Amino acid sequence: MPTLVIASRLLLVLLACTVAAKAEYTQAALEDEILDLPGLNYAPKFRHFSGYVVIPGIRPNATKHVHYHFIESEQDPTKDPVVWWTNGGPGCSGLLALFTEMGPFKPNLEGVLLENAYRWNQVANMLFVEQPGT
């Protein structure tokens, strides 16, 4: 599938997350809302969502699924910017940044999710997007 088509579909996800942060969530978005995580022992100050964007493949009946994780800003999700984060090409997961760099959680050695003091969603809505494989 041409890179332009994939990029345009991911842009639609970004747009949907931006619109969702500025209005009520759709039923489809609510179905992707995360209400609990293993190892999370506190109530986060934000809402977050995780799911897949379906991208039709080149061959008949072939599809690809691109994973996303959207995290609302803690300040004002309706007014704060949206940061779209990806980590390089295939094989470099955006979840690495989500759980080790600027995401809201940092797992410890026991698998407990601790609050990341340096989380970017304190001031921005965060959209982490996986890179599709070939």
mmCIF file of C-alpha atoms in Angstrom:
data_model
loop_
_atom_site.group_PDB
_atom_site.id
_atom_site.type_symbol
_atom_site.label_atom_id
_atom_site.label_comp_id
_atom_site.label_asym_id
_atom_site.label_seq_id
_atom_site.Cartn_x
_atom_site.Cartn_y
_atom_site.Cartn_z
ATOM 1 C CA MET A 1 0.000 0.000 0.000
ATOM 2 C CA PRO A 2 1.440 3.390 -0.877
ATOM 3 C CA THR A 3 2.954 5.295 2.031
ATOM 4 C CA LEU A 4 0.718 8.274 1.255
ATOM 5 C CA VAL A 5 -2.423 6.175 1.825
ATOM 6 C CA ILE A 6 -1.118 4.852 5.152
ATOM 7 C CA ALA A 7 -0.094 8.353 6.236
ATOM 8 C CA SER A 8 -3.497 9.756 5.313
ATOM 9 C CA ARG A 9 -5.310 7.060 7.312
ATOM 10 C CA LEU A 10 -3.116 7.733 10.353
ATOM 11 C CA LEU A 11 -3.761 11.426 9.920
ATOM 12 C CA LEU A 12 -7.465 10.646 10.169
ATOM 13 C CA VAL A 13 -6.802 8.918 13.518
ATOM 14 C CA LEU A 14 -4.954 11.997 14.729
ATOM 15 C CA LEU A 15 -7.816 14.192 13.579
ATOM 16 C CA ALA A 16 -10.343 11.918 15.299
ATOM 17 C CA CYS A 17 -8.377 12.092 18.556
ATOM 18 C CA THR A 18 -8.160 15.874 18.261
ATOM 19 C CA VAL A 19 -11.892 16.119 17.656
ATOM 20 C CA ALA A 20 -12.589 13.645 20.456
ATOM 21 C CA ALA A 21 -10.539 15.722 22.886
ATOM 22 C CA LYS A 22 -12.630 18.769 21.961
ATOM 23 C CA ALA A 23 -16.066 17.114 22.177
ATOM 24 C CA GLU A 24 -17.906 14.141 23.519
ATOM 25 C CA TYR A 25 -16.439 10.753 22.636
ATOM 26 C CA THR A 26 -18.135 8.528 20.091
ATOM 27 C CA GLN A 27 -19.343 5.047 21.007
ATOM 28 C CA ALA A 28 -16.453 3.564 18.990
ATOM 29 C CA ALA A 29 -13.953 5.601 21.021
ATOM 30 C CA LEU A 30 -15.605 4.597 24.295
ATOM 31 C CA GLU A 31 -15.211 0.953 23.301
ATOM 32 C CA ASP A 32 -11.435 1.559 23.175
ATOM 33 C CA GLU A 33 -11.298 3.301 26.573
ATOM 34 C CA ILE A 34 -8.973 1.688 29.107
ATOM 35 C CA LEU A 35 -10.636 1.431 32.498
ATOM 36 C CA ASP A 36 -8.029 -0.720 34.249
ATOM 37 C CA LEU A 37 -4.457 -1.883 33.719
ATOM 38 C CA PRO A 38 -2.556 -4.736 35.379
ATOM 39 C CA GLY A 39 -0.189 -3.278 37.954
ATOM 40 C CA LEU A 40 -2.014 0.070 38.144
ATOM 41 C CA ASN A 41 -2.782 0.703 41.818
ATOM 42 C CA TYR A 42 -4.031 4.296 41.633
ATOM 43 C CA ALA A 43 -6.688 6.243 39.736
ATOM 44 C CA PRO A 44 -5.144 8.281 36.881
ATOM 45 C CA LYS A 45 -6.143 11.949 36.479
ATOM 46 C CA PHE A 46 -6.924 11.435 32.777
ATOM 47 C CA ARG A 47 -8.771 9.164 30.383
ATOM 48 C CA HIS A 48 -6.902 6.932 27.958
ATOM 49 C CA PHE A 49 -7.795 4.780 24.986
ATOM 50 C CA SER A 50 -6.113 1.990 23.033
ATOM 51 C CA GLY A 51 -7.119 0.203 19.860
ATOM 52 C CA TYR A 52 -6.407 -0.435 16.210
ATOM 53 C CA VAL A 53 -6.810 1.454 12.973
ATOM 54 C CA VAL A 54 -7.691 -0.924 10.140
ATOM 55 C CA ILE A 55 -5.811 -0.287 6.888
ATOM 56 C CA PRO A 56 -6.870 -2.262 3.807
ATOM 57 C CA GLY A 57 -4.044 -4.240 2.236
ATOM 58 C CA ILE A 58 -3.033 -4.467 -1.402
ATOM 59 C CA ARG A 59 -4.111 -8.093 -1.844
ATOM 60 C CA PRO A 60 -7.832 -8.939 -1.750
ATOM 61 C CA ASN A 61 -9.137 -9.343 1.820
ATOM 62 C CA ALA A 62 -5.736 -8.364 3.246
ATOM 63 C CA THR A 63 -5.734 -5.841 6.070
ATOM 64 C CA LYS A 64 -3.204 -4.327 8.416
ATOM 65 C CA HIS A 65 -3.896 -3.099 11.906
ATOM 66 C CA VAL A 66 -1.974 -0.155 13.313
ATOM 67 C CA HIS A 67 -2.074 0.111 17.098
ATOM 68 C CA TYR A 68 -2.611 3.450 18.852
ATOM 69 C CA HIS A 69 -2.720 4.622 22.462
ATOM 70 C CA PHE A 70 -4.372 8.010 23.137
ATOM 71 C CA ILE A 71 -3.922 9.717 26.521
ATOM 72 C CA GLU A 72 -5.793 12.840 27.509
ATOM 73 C CA SER A 73 -4.042 15.877 28.905
ATOM 74 C CA GLU A 74 -4.348 16.298 32.672
ATOM 75 C CA GLN A 75 -4.927 20.052 32.352
ATOM 76 C CA ASP A 76 -7.557 20.734 29.700
ATOM 77 C CA PRO A 77 -7.920 18.088 26.982
ATOM 78 C CA THR A 78 -10.298 20.333 25.042
ATOM 79 C CA LYS A 79 -7.715 23.116 24.656
ATOM 80 C CA ASP A 80 -4.308 21.466 25.024
ATOM 81 C CA PRO A 81 -2.389 20.399 21.889
ATOM 82 C CA VAL A 82 -2.168 16.827 20.579
ATOM 83 C CA VAL A 83 1.325 15.330 20.276
ATOM 84 C CA TRP A 84 1.535 12.490 17.725
ATOM 85 C CA TRP A 85 4.423 10.168 18.710
ATOM 86 C CA THR A 86 5.932 7.430 16.562
ATOM 87 C CA ASN A 87 9.294 5.704 16.956
ATOM 88 C CA GLY A 88 10.972 5.119 13.612
ATOM 89 C CA GLY A 89 10.176 2.305 11.215
ATOM 90 C CA PRO A 90 9.099 -1.317 11.610
ATOM 91 C CA GLY A 91 10.568 -2.965 14.659
ATOM 92 C CA CYS A 92 10.790 0.180 16.778
ATOM 93 C CA SER A 93 7.736 0.311 19.005
ATOM 94 C CA GLY A 94 6.053 3.536 20.102
ATOM 95 C CA LEU A 95 5.211 1.688 23.312
ATOM 96 C CA LEU A 96 8.875 1.957 24.265
ATOM 97 C CA ALA A 97 8.453 5.727 24.638
ATOM 98 C CA LEU A 98 5.036 5.284 26.253
ATOM 99 C CA PHE A 99 6.398 3.135 29.087
ATOM 100 C CA THR A 100 9.992 4.360 29.464
ATOM 101 C CA GLU A 101 10.145 8.008 28.424
ATOM 102 C CA MET A 102 7.246 10.476 28.271
ATOM 103 C CA GLY A 103 4.199 8.334 28.991
ATOM 104 C CA PRO A 104 2.177 8.613 32.201
ATOM 105 C CA PHE A 105 3.356 5.286 33.655
ATOM 106 C CA LYS A 106 6.711 3.677 34.404
ATOM 107 C CA PRO A 107 6.699 -0.018 35.327
ATOM 108 C CA ASN A 108 8.995 -1.122 38.136
ATOM 109 C CA LEU A 109 10.726 -4.527 38.329
ATOM 110 C CA GLU A 110 7.658 -6.053 40.005
ATOM 111 C CA GLY A 111 5.362 -4.899 37.178
ATOM 112 C CA VAL A 112 3.686 -2.160 39.215
ATOM 113 C CA LEU A 113 2.876 0.947 37.169
ATOM 114 C CA LEU A 114 4.187 4.060 38.878
ATOM 115 C CA GLU A 115 3.308 7.628 37.946
ATOM 116 C CA ASN A 116 5.987 9.178 35.721
ATOM 117 C CA ALA A 117 6.851 12.609 37.142
ATOM 118 C CA TYR A 118 8.021 13.711 33.681
ATOM 119 C CA ARG A 119 4.915 12.617 31.733
ATOM 120 C CA TRP A 120 4.060 14.827 28.792
ATOM 121 C CA ASN A 121 0.324 14.416 29.222
ATOM 122 C CA GLN A 122 0.513 16.895 32.078
ATOM 123 C CA VAL A 123 0.296 19.584 29.372
ATOM 124 C CA ALA A 124 -0.695 17.828 26.114
ATOM 125 C CA ASN A 125 -2.910 15.079 24.740
ATOM 126 C CA MET A 126 -0.613 12.234 23.639
ATOM 127 C CA LEU A 127 -1.181 9.908 20.684
ATOM 128 C CA PHE A 128 1.303 7.025 20.491
ATOM 129 C CA VAL A 129 1.141 5.191 17.128
ATOM 130 C CA GLU A 130 2.874 1.948 16.191
ATOM 131 C CA GLN A 131 4.621 1.702 12.845
ATOM 132 C CA PRO A 132 3.072 -0.854 10.502
ATOM 133 C CA GLY A 133 5.206 -3.721 9.298
ATOM 134 C CA THR A 134 5.561 -4.576 5.635
#
